Amino acid sequence: MNVKRTLGAIALLAIAQPVLASPASAGDAKMAAEAVAAVHADMEATLGRVPAFFIGYPPAALPGAWQAFKALQLSTTTALSGKEKELIGLAVASQIPCRYCIYAHTASARANGASDAEAAEAVAMAGLTRHWSTVLNGSLADEAEFRAWADAAFAYAGAKGATAQRVAVVDADSAMRDAAALLGTPPPFLAAYPAAAVPGAWQELEAMQMSGDTALPSRVKELIGLAVAAQIPCRYCSYAHTKPARLNGATDQQVQEALGMAALTRQWSTWLHGMQADEATFRADFDAILAGTPAAEAAPKSR
């Protein structure tokens, strides 16, 4: 060890420490307080109240956090509709899992017109994405080979999938042949799955994710899959959901917003759990926001 160099570095840190750790001035504190007050005023103008879960958030981060939340999740001018954004939030929240966020996104999705079937499919898509992410990651699938298969499968399905001669699925072999009829070659992750469960697993995947006869359109299902995949994180699934989302009409902006909703849901779930927010109080506060009830009239409800 070079003792002189080490002592010199320690001395330099000692000199720099007062500068790096200097306390905020009274002027800085006043500006921060004014910024927080301005944010609270905007929250009241936007939501009718200051949501309880924002109270206590670090003052320096609050203005930016509120702006991002308002501009994406609360905005009515995004590429994704309010219903689509909230269903994405619900899907992500379900597999964190976060009871606060599940409650908030479910209520908001329904307020934006989501049906029970659409909410159920959003959660089911989250579960499917988690399911196959687990298999792909656990089996250490080669990513380049997976992407090559996905590219070929999407091209085949687009060209010939609609006229495919389907196979009656009764066992693993027939499931693989049916998958090949739709996709050209069966998904490699099915080969890594227990053979006895392959028939049901394939039937569920095809009926839920690949079918056009669901309550949710394919574009939205794939955006939900992408949002969930991004925050697992799963590179296989992120790739596999992004491409069909675009093939089904999703724009770059919609892809960005789906990722943004996943990020917001993760962020506020982390905050709520880390601060051990009271769930009954959170629900009462959220109910009051949706109902437009003044803060003074809101009280926790037993559930």
mmCIF file of C-alpha atoms in Angstrom:
data_model
loop_
_atom_site.group_PDB
_atom_site.id
_atom_site.type_symbol
_atom_site.label_atom_id
_atom_site.label_comp_id
_atom_site.label_asym_id
_atom_site.label_seq_id
_atom_site.Cartn_x
_atom_site.Cartn_y
_atom_site.Cartn_z
ATOM 1 C CA MET A 1 0.000 0.000 0.000
ATOM 2 C CA ASN A 2 1.268 3.521 -0.821
ATOM 3 C CA VAL A 3 0.816 5.133 2.620
ATOM 4 C CA LYS A 4 1.563 8.661 1.462
ATOM 5 C CA ARG A 5 -0.962 8.410 -1.378
ATOM 6 C CA THR A 6 -3.604 6.946 0.949
ATOM 7 C CA LEU A 7 -3.095 9.670 3.567
ATOM 8 C CA GLY A 8 -3.247 12.268 0.831
ATOM 9 C CA ALA A 9 -6.568 10.898 -0.413
ATOM 10 C CA ILE A 10 -7.975 10.918 3.120
ATOM 11 C CA ALA A 11 -6.881 14.516 3.579
ATOM 12 C CA LEU A 12 -8.498 15.500 0.285
ATOM 13 C CA LEU A 13 -11.771 13.869 1.344
ATOM 14 C CA ALA A 14 -11.620 15.668 4.680
ATOM 15 C CA ILE A 15 -11.216 18.991 2.902
ATOM 16 C CA ALA A 16 -14.002 18.219 0.407
ATOM 17 C CA GLN A 17 -16.487 16.867 2.952
ATOM 18 C CA PRO A 18 -17.731 20.237 4.238
ATOM 19 C CA VAL A 19 -18.447 21.275 0.657
ATOM 20 C CA LEU A 20 -20.124 18.010 -0.365
ATOM 21 C CA ALA A 21 -22.216 17.760 2.782
ATOM 22 C CA SER A 22 -22.916 21.434 3.362
ATOM 23 C CA PRO A 23 -26.389 21.994 4.823
ATOM 24 C CA ALA A 24 -29.046 23.706 2.745
ATOM 25 C CA SER A 25 -29.259 27.431 3.285
ATOM 26 C CA ALA A 26 -32.347 29.136 4.669
ATOM 27 C CA GLY A 27 -33.027 30.382 1.155
ATOM 28 C CA ASP A 28 -32.902 26.850 -0.241
ATOM 29 C CA ALA A 29 -35.271 25.611 2.460
ATOM 30 C CA LYS A 30 -37.704 28.411 1.681
ATOM 31 C CA MET A 31 -37.598 27.629 -2.041
ATOM 32 C CA ALA A 32 -38.198 23.924 -1.334
ATOM 33 C CA ALA A 33 -41.164 24.735 0.901
ATOM 34 C CA GLU A 34 -42.618 27.010 -1.768
ATOM 35 C CA ALA A 35 -42.173 24.309 -4.415
ATOM 36 C CA VAL A 36 -43.964 21.740 -2.235
ATOM 37 C CA ALA A 37 -46.779 24.206 -1.542
ATOM 38 C CA ALA A 38 -47.148 24.812 -5.285
ATOM 39 C CA VAL A 39 -47.329 21.071 -5.940
ATOM 40 C CA HIS A 40 -49.945 20.597 -3.219
ATOM 41 C CA ALA A 41 -51.995 23.437 -4.699
ATOM 42 C CA ASP A 42 -51.828 21.807 -8.133
ATOM 43 C CA MET A 43 -52.850 18.453 -6.649
ATOM 44 C CA GLU A 44 -55.880 20.061 -5.042
ATOM 45 C CA ALA A 45 -56.783 21.753 -8.319
ATOM 46 C CA THR A 46 -56.368 18.490 -10.237
ATOM 47 C CA LEU A 47 -57.719 15.914 -7.773
ATOM 48 C CA GLY A 48 -59.649 17.972 -5.253
ATOM 49 C CA ARG A 49 -57.207 17.039 -2.478
ATOM 50 C CA VAL A 50 -53.603 16.143 -1.756
ATOM 51 C CA PRO A 51 -53.377 12.328 -1.899
ATOM 52 C CA ALA A 52 -52.123 11.036 1.426
ATOM 53 C CA PHE A 53 -49.469 8.849 -0.192
ATOM 54 C CA PHE A 54 -47.721 11.926 -1.610
ATOM 55 C CA ILE A 55 -47.386 13.483 1.845
ATOM 56 C CA GLY A 56 -43.944 12.819 3.245
ATOM 57 C CA TYR A 57 -42.328 12.248 -0.147
ATOM 58 C CA PRO A 58 -38.856 13.861 -0.248
ATOM 59 C CA PRO A 59 -39.460 17.581 -0.984
ATOM 60 C CA ALA A 60 -36.665 17.786 -3.545
ATOM 61 C CA ALA A 61 -38.190 14.931 -5.561
ATOM 62 C CA LEU A 62 -41.877 15.807 -5.162
ATOM 63 C CA PRO A 63 -42.262 18.406 -7.968
ATOM 64 C CA GLY A 64 -40.758 16.085 -10.570
ATOM 65 C CA ALA A 65 -42.589 13.028 -9.289
ATOM 66 C CA TRP A 66 -45.940 14.823 -9.423
ATOM 67 C CA GLN A 67 -45.301 16.244 -12.895
ATOM 68 C CA ALA A 68 -44.478 12.787 -14.283
ATOM 69 C CA PHE A 69 -47.484 11.189 -12.564
ATOM 70 C CA LYS A 70 -49.846 13.904 -13.789
ATOM 71 C CA ALA A 71 -48.466 14.026 -17.337
ATOM 72 C CA LEU A 72 -48.685 10.275 -17.864
ATOM 73 C CA GLN A 73 -51.191 8.518 -15.638
ATOM 74 C CA LEU A 74 -53.680 11.368 -15.179
ATOM 75 C CA SER A 75 -53.424 12.923 -18.632
ATOM 76 C CA THR A 76 -56.317 12.637 -21.065
ATOM 77 C CA THR A 77 -54.117 13.402 -24.075
ATOM 78 C CA THR A 78 -51.838 10.349 -24.018
ATOM 79 C CA ALA A 79 -51.643 7.867 -26.880
ATOM 80 C CA LEU A 80 -53.085 5.203 -24.582
ATOM 81 C CA SER A 81 -56.578 5.716 -23.230
ATOM 82 C CA GLY A 82 -57.222 6.085 -19.520
ATOM 83 C CA LYS A 83 -58.708 2.594 -19.449
ATOM 84 C CA GLU A 84 -55.690 1.067 -21.174
ATOM 85 C CA LYS A 85 -53.236 2.786 -18.827
ATOM 86 C CA GLU A 86 -55.096 1.664 -15.727
ATOM 87 C CA LEU A 87 -55.378 -1.928 -16.950
ATOM 88 C CA ILE A 88 -51.621 -1.920 -17.520
ATOM 89 C CA GLY A 89 -51.167 -0.581 -13.998
ATOM 90 C CA LEU A 90 -53.470 -3.285 -12.622
ATOM 91 C CA ALA A 91 -51.568 -6.029 -14.438
ATOM 92 C CA VAL A 92 -48.211 -4.837 -13.131
ATOM 93 C CA ALA A 93 -49.567 -4.323 -9.607
ATOM 94 C CA SER A 94 -51.071 -7.817 -9.513
ATOM 95 C CA GLN A 95 -47.753 -9.569 -9.931
ATOM 96 C CA ILE A 96 -45.633 -7.323 -7.686
ATOM 97 C CA PRO A 97 -47.988 -7.924 -5.767
ATOM 98 C CA CYS A 98 -49.241 -4.608 -4.356
ATOM 99 C CA ARG A 99 -52.656 -4.427 -2.704
ATOM 100 C CA TYR A 100 -52.613 -0.621 -2.675
ATOM 101 C CA CYS A 101 -51.985 -0.404 -6.408
ATOM 102 C CA ILE A 102 -54.352 -3.245 -7.279
ATOM 103 C CA TYR A 103 -57.155 -1.388 -5.518
ATOM 104 C CA ALA A 104 -56.329 1.965 -7.098
ATOM 105 C CA HIS A 105 -55.853 0.699 -10.649
ATOM 106 C CA THR A 106 -58.931 -1.539 -10.540
ATOM 107 C CA ALA A 107 -61.148 1.320 -9.384
ATOM 108 C CA SER A 108 -59.617 3.711 -11.911
ATOM 109 C CA ALA A 109 -59.919 1.205 -14.760
ATOM 110 C CA ARG A 110 -63.605 0.688 -13.986
ATOM 111 C CA ALA A 111 -64.116 4.451 -13.718
ATOM 112 C CA ASN A 112 -62.659 4.644 -17.233
ATOM 113 C CA GLY A 113 -65.077 2.025 -18.559
ATOM 114 C CA ALA A 114 -63.208 -1.268 -18.132
ATOM 115 C CA SER A 115 -65.421 -4.331 -17.817
ATOM 116 C CA ASP A 116 -64.903 -7.198 -15.385
ATOM 117 C CA ALA A 117 -63.800 -9.363 -18.326
ATOM 118 C CA GLU A 118 -61.189 -6.810 -19.409
ATOM 119 C CA ALA A 119 -59.823 -6.508 -15.876
ATOM 120 C CA ALA A 120 -59.659 -10.297 -15.560
ATOM 121 C CA GLU A 121 -57.811 -10.628 -18.866
ATOM 122 C CA ALA A 122 -55.311 -7.944 -17.871
ATOM 123 C CA VAL A 123 -54.457 -9.890 -14.722
ATOM 124 C CA ALA A 124 -54.362 -13.176 -16.661
ATOM 125 C CA MET A 125 -51.894 -11.682 -19.157
ATOM 126 C CA ALA A 126 -49.688 -10.629 -16.254
ATOM 127 C CA GLY A 127 -49.787 -14.179 -14.937
ATOM 128 C CA LEU A 128 -48.951 -15.703 -18.328
ATOM 129 C CA THR A 129 -46.022 -13.364 -18.788
ATOM 130 C CA ARG A 130 -44.670 -14.286 -15.369
ATOM 131 C CA HIS A 131 -45.256 -17.977 -16.120
ATOM 132 C CA TRP A 132 -43.248 -18.120 -19.329
ATOM 133 C CA SER A 133 -40.607 -15.695 -18.102
ATOM 134 C CA THR A 134 -39.939 -18.153 -15.286
ATOM 135 C CA VAL A 135 -39.576 -21.064 -17.708
ATOM 136 C CA LEU A 136 -37.362 -19.162 -20.154
ATOM 137 C CA ASN A 137 -35.060 -17.750 -17.502
ATOM 138 C CA GLY A 138 -34.956 -20.938 -15.469
ATOM 139 C CA SER A 139 -34.084 -23.071 -18.499
ATOM 140 C CA LEU A 140 -31.325 -20.612 -19.493
ATOM 141 C CA ALA A 141 -32.706 -20.319 -23.020
ATOM 142 C CA ASP A 142 -30.290 -18.839 -25.545
ATOM 143 C CA GLU A 143 -31.538 -15.295 -26.175
ATOM 144 C CA ALA A 144 -30.343 -15.032 -29.776
ATOM 145 C CA GLU A 145 -31.979 -18.352 -30.646
ATOM 146 C CA PHE A 146 -35.196 -17.290 -28.930
ATOM 147 C CA ARG A 147 -35.313 -14.029 -30.871
ATOM 148 C CA ALA A 148 -34.682 -15.841 -34.152
ATOM 149 C CA TRP A 149 -37.529 -18.244 -33.379
ATOM 150 C CA ALA A 150 -39.840 -15.357 -32.429
ATOM 151 C CA ASP A 151 -39.078 -13.433 -35.630
ATOM 152 C CA ALA A 152 -39.774 -16.497 -37.763
ATOM 153 C CA ALA A 153 -42.919 -17.383 -35.802
ATOM 154 C CA PHE A 154 -44.411 -13.892 -36.125
ATOM 155 C CA ALA A 155 -43.712 -13.869 -39.861
ATOM 156 C CA TYR A 156 -45.230 -17.330 -40.315
ATOM 157 C CA ALA A 157 -48.307 -16.525 -38.242
ATOM 158 C CA GLY A 158 -48.882 -13.343 -40.223
ATOM 159 C CA ALA A 159 -48.629 -15.154 -43.543
ATOM 160 C CA LYS A 160 -50.214 -18.541 -42.858
ATOM 161 C CA GLY A 161 -51.627 -18.607 -39.339
ATOM 162 C CA ALA A 162 -55.175 -17.749 -40.396
ATOM 163 C CA THR A 163 -55.360 -20.749 -42.747
ATOM 164 C CA ALA A 164 -53.526 -23.217 -40.530
ATOM 165 C CA GLN A 165 -54.841 -26.767 -40.311
ATOM 166 C CA ARG A 166 -55.300 -27.073 -36.567
ATOM 167 C CA VAL A 167 -54.518 -30.239 -34.641
ATOM 168 C CA ALA A 168 -56.716 -31.646 -31.879
ATOM 169 C CA VAL A 169 -54.677 -31.313 -28.690
ATOM 170 C CA VAL A 170 -54.720 -34.409 -26.503
ATOM 171 C CA ASP A 171 -51.112 -34.713 -25.354
ATOM 172 C CA ALA A 172 -47.728 -33.001 -25.557
ATOM 173 C CA ASP A 173 -46.988 -34.263 -29.069
ATOM 174 C CA SER A 174 -50.283 -33.026 -30.509
ATOM 175 C CA ALA A 175 -49.839 -29.710 -28.700
ATOM 176 C CA MET A 176 -46.437 -29.260 -30.328
ATOM 177 C CA ARG A 177 -47.902 -30.074 -33.752
ATOM 178 C CA ASP A 178 -50.766 -27.620 -33.236
ATOM 179 C CA ALA A 179 -48.289 -24.923 -32.215
ATOM 180 C CA ALA A 180 -46.230 -25.660 -35.315
ATOM 181 C CA ALA A 181 -49.352 -25.323 -37.468
ATOM 182 C CA LEU A 182 -49.866 -21.778 -36.166
ATOM 183 C CA LEU A 183 -46.267 -20.627 -35.773
ATOM 184 C CA GLY A 184 -44.186 -22.689 -38.179
ATOM 185 C CA THR A 185 -42.247 -24.321 -35.360
ATOM 186 C CA PRO A 186 -43.421 -24.837 -31.780
ATOM 187 C CA PRO A 187 -42.186 -22.435 -29.101
ATOM 188 C CA PRO A 188 -38.875 -23.734 -27.711
ATOM 189 C CA PHE A 189 -40.016 -22.951 -24.181
ATOM 190 C CA LEU A 190 -42.710 -25.632 -24.484
ATOM 191 C CA ALA A 191 -39.953 -28.213 -24.845
ATOM 192 C CA ALA A 192 -38.556 -27.050 -21.498
ATOM 193 C CA TYR A 193 -41.933 -27.542 -19.792
ATOM 194 C CA PRO A 194 -43.143 -30.770 -18.116
ATOM 195 C CA ALA A 195 -44.678 -32.861 -20.906
ATOM 196 C CA ALA A 196 -47.797 -33.768 -18.932
ATOM 197 C CA ALA A 197 -48.696 -30.079 -18.590
ATOM 198 C CA VAL A 198 -47.820 -28.991 -22.141
ATOM 199 C CA PRO A 199 -51.331 -29.566 -23.617
ATOM 200 C CA GLY A 200 -53.029 -27.280 -21.112
ATOM 201 C CA ALA A 201 -50.224 -24.732 -21.129
ATOM 202 C CA TRP A 202 -50.350 -24.442 -24.911
ATOM 203 C CA GLN A 203 -54.150 -24.257 -25.006
ATOM 204 C CA GLU A 204 -54.152 -21.468 -22.413
ATOM 205 C CA LEU A 205 -51.443 -19.496 -24.216
ATOM 206 C CA GLU A 206 -53.200 -19.796 -27.565
ATOM 207 C CA ALA A 207 -56.680 -19.010 -26.223
ATOM 208 C CA MET A 208 -55.643 -16.082 -24.033
ATOM 209 C CA GLN A 209 -52.707 -14.340 -25.659
ATOM 210 C CA MET A 210 -52.944 -15.333 -29.315
ATOM 211 C CA SER A 211 -56.706 -15.307 -29.824
ATOM 212 C CA GLY A 212 -58.540 -12.347 -31.282
ATOM 213 C CA ASP A 213 -61.751 -13.418 -29.539
ATOM 214 C CA THR A 214 -60.960 -11.879 -26.152
ATOM 215 C CA ALA A 215 -62.430 -8.837 -24.452
ATOM 216 C CA LEU A 216 -59.101 -7.035 -24.809
ATOM 217 C CA PRO A 217 -57.681 -6.438 -28.292
ATOM 218 C CA SER A 218 -54.354 -8.074 -29.126
ATOM 219 C CA ARG A 219 -52.545 -4.721 -29.120
ATOM 220 C CA VAL A 220 -53.513 -4.059 -25.504
ATOM 221 C CA LYS A 221 -52.749 -7.616 -24.376
ATOM 222 C CA GLU A 222 -49.259 -7.401 -25.841
ATOM 223 C CA LEU A 223 -48.646 -3.982 -24.282
ATOM 224 C CA ILE A 224 -49.676 -5.448 -20.934
ATOM 225 C CA GLY A 225 -47.263 -8.324 -21.501
ATOM 226 C CA LEU A 226 -44.497 -5.862 -22.347
ATOM 227 C CA ALA A 227 -45.161 -3.729 -19.267
ATOM 228 C CA VAL A 228 -45.026 -6.754 -16.983
ATOM 229 C CA ALA A 229 -41.971 -8.199 -18.741
ATOM 230 C CA ALA A 230 -40.046 -4.935 -18.519
ATOM 231 C CA GLN A 231 -40.185 -4.781 -14.744
ATOM 232 C CA ILE A 232 -39.558 -8.476 -14.003
ATOM 233 C CA PRO A 233 -37.195 -7.867 -15.916
ATOM 234 C CA CYS A 234 -37.287 -10.437 -18.726
ATOM 235 C CA ARG A 235 -35.460 -9.719 -21.974
ATOM 236 C CA TYR A 236 -37.072 -12.695 -23.721
ATOM 237 C CA CYS A 237 -40.597 -11.513 -22.941
ATOM 238 C CA SER A 238 -39.847 -7.842 -23.538
ATOM 239 C CA TYR A 239 -38.803 -8.759 -27.082
ATOM 240 C CA ALA A 240 -41.635 -11.217 -27.623
ATOM 241 C CA HIS A 241 -44.334 -8.740 -26.550
ATOM 242 C CA THR A 242 -42.933 -5.608 -28.203
ATOM 243 C CA LYS A 243 -42.924 -7.081 -31.683
ATOM 244 C CA PRO A 244 -46.519 -8.402 -31.744
ATOM 245 C CA ALA A 245 -47.728 -5.232 -30.033
ATOM 246 C CA ARG A 246 -46.393 -3.272 -33.005
ATOM 247 C CA LEU A 247 -47.692 -5.853 -35.487
ATOM 248 C CA ASN A 248 -51.128 -5.344 -33.926
ATOM 249 C CA GLY A 249 -50.974 -1.573 -34.354
ATOM 250 C CA ALA A 250 -49.195 -0.238 -31.269
ATOM 251 C CA THR A 251 -47.238 2.946 -31.929
ATOM 252 C CA ASP A 252 -43.836 3.827 -30.504
ATOM 253 C CA GLN A 253 -45.592 6.325 -28.228
ATOM 254 C CA GLN A 254 -47.953 3.669 -26.906
ATOM 255 C CA VAL A 255 -45.013 1.352 -26.225
ATOM 256 C CA GLN A 256 -43.259 4.139 -24.304
ATOM 257 C CA GLU A 257 -46.392 4.894 -22.297
ATOM 258 C CA ALA A 258 -46.896 1.219 -21.422
ATOM 259 C CA LEU A 259 -43.343 1.120 -20.078
ATOM 260 C CA GLY A 260 -43.924 4.399 -18.271
ATOM 261 C CA MET A 261 -47.033 3.032 -16.556
ATOM 262 C CA ALA A 262 -45.092 -0.046 -15.465
ATOM 263 C CA ALA A 263 -42.380 2.188 -14.032
ATOM 264 C CA LEU A 264 -44.853 4.445 -12.207
ATOM 265 C CA THR A 265 -46.655 1.467 -10.710
ATOM 266 C CA ARG A 266 -43.397 -0.022 -9.450
ATOM 267 C CA GLN A 267 -42.252 3.344 -8.081
ATOM 268 C CA TRP A 268 -45.362 4.099 -6.042
ATOM 269 C CA SER A 269 -45.761 0.503 -4.901
ATOM 270 C CA THR A 270 -42.218 0.721 -3.529
ATOM 271 C CA TRP A 271 -43.002 3.984 -1.753
ATOM 272 C CA LEU A 272 -46.282 2.781 -0.242
ATOM 273 C CA HIS A 273 -44.809 -0.481 1.034
ATOM 274 C CA GLY A 274 -41.586 1.086 2.231
ATOM 275 C CA MET A 275 -43.495 3.704 4.232
ATOM 276 C CA GLN A 276 -45.916 1.034 5.530
ATOM 277 C CA ALA A 277 -48.938 3.087 4.534
ATOM 278 C CA ASP A 278 -52.168 2.119 6.282
ATOM 279 C CA GLU A 279 -54.247 0.263 3.701
ATOM 280 C CA ALA A 280 -57.662 1.321 5.010
ATOM 281 C CA THR A 281 -56.591 4.964 5.028
ATOM 282 C CA PHE A 282 -55.180 4.622 1.509
ATOM 283 C CA ARG A 283 -58.414 3.111 0.214
ATOM 284 C CA ALA A 284 -60.574 5.761 1.871
ATOM 285 C CA ASP A 285 -58.369 8.514 0.476
ATOM 286 C CA PHE A 286 -58.512 7.012 -3.001
ATOM 287 C CA ASP A 287 -62.278 6.498 -2.852
ATOM 288 C CA ALA A 288 -62.659 10.155 -1.908
ATOM 289 C CA ILE A 289 -60.528 11.259 -4.852
ATOM 290 C CA LEU A 290 -62.642 9.255 -7.302
ATOM 291 C CA ALA A 291 -65.834 10.542 -5.712
ATOM 292 C CA GLY A 292 -64.594 14.130 -5.551
ATOM 293 C CA THR A 293 -65.058 14.222 -1.768
ATOM 294 C CA PRO A 294 -63.296 17.030 0.161
ATOM 295 C CA ALA A 295 -60.449 15.796 2.350
ATOM 296 C CA ALA A 296 -62.216 16.741 5.588
ATOM 297 C CA GLU A 297 -65.128 14.422 4.768
ATOM 298 C CA ALA A 298 -63.072 11.329 4.019
ATOM 299 C CA ALA A 299 -62.622 8.611 6.634
ATOM 300 C CA PRO A 300 -61.336 5.040 6.461
ATOM 301 C CA LYS A 301 -63.996 2.429 5.751
ATOM 302 C CA SER A 302 -63.969 -1.084 7.113
ATOM 303 C CA ARG A 303 -63.565 -3.687 4.374
#
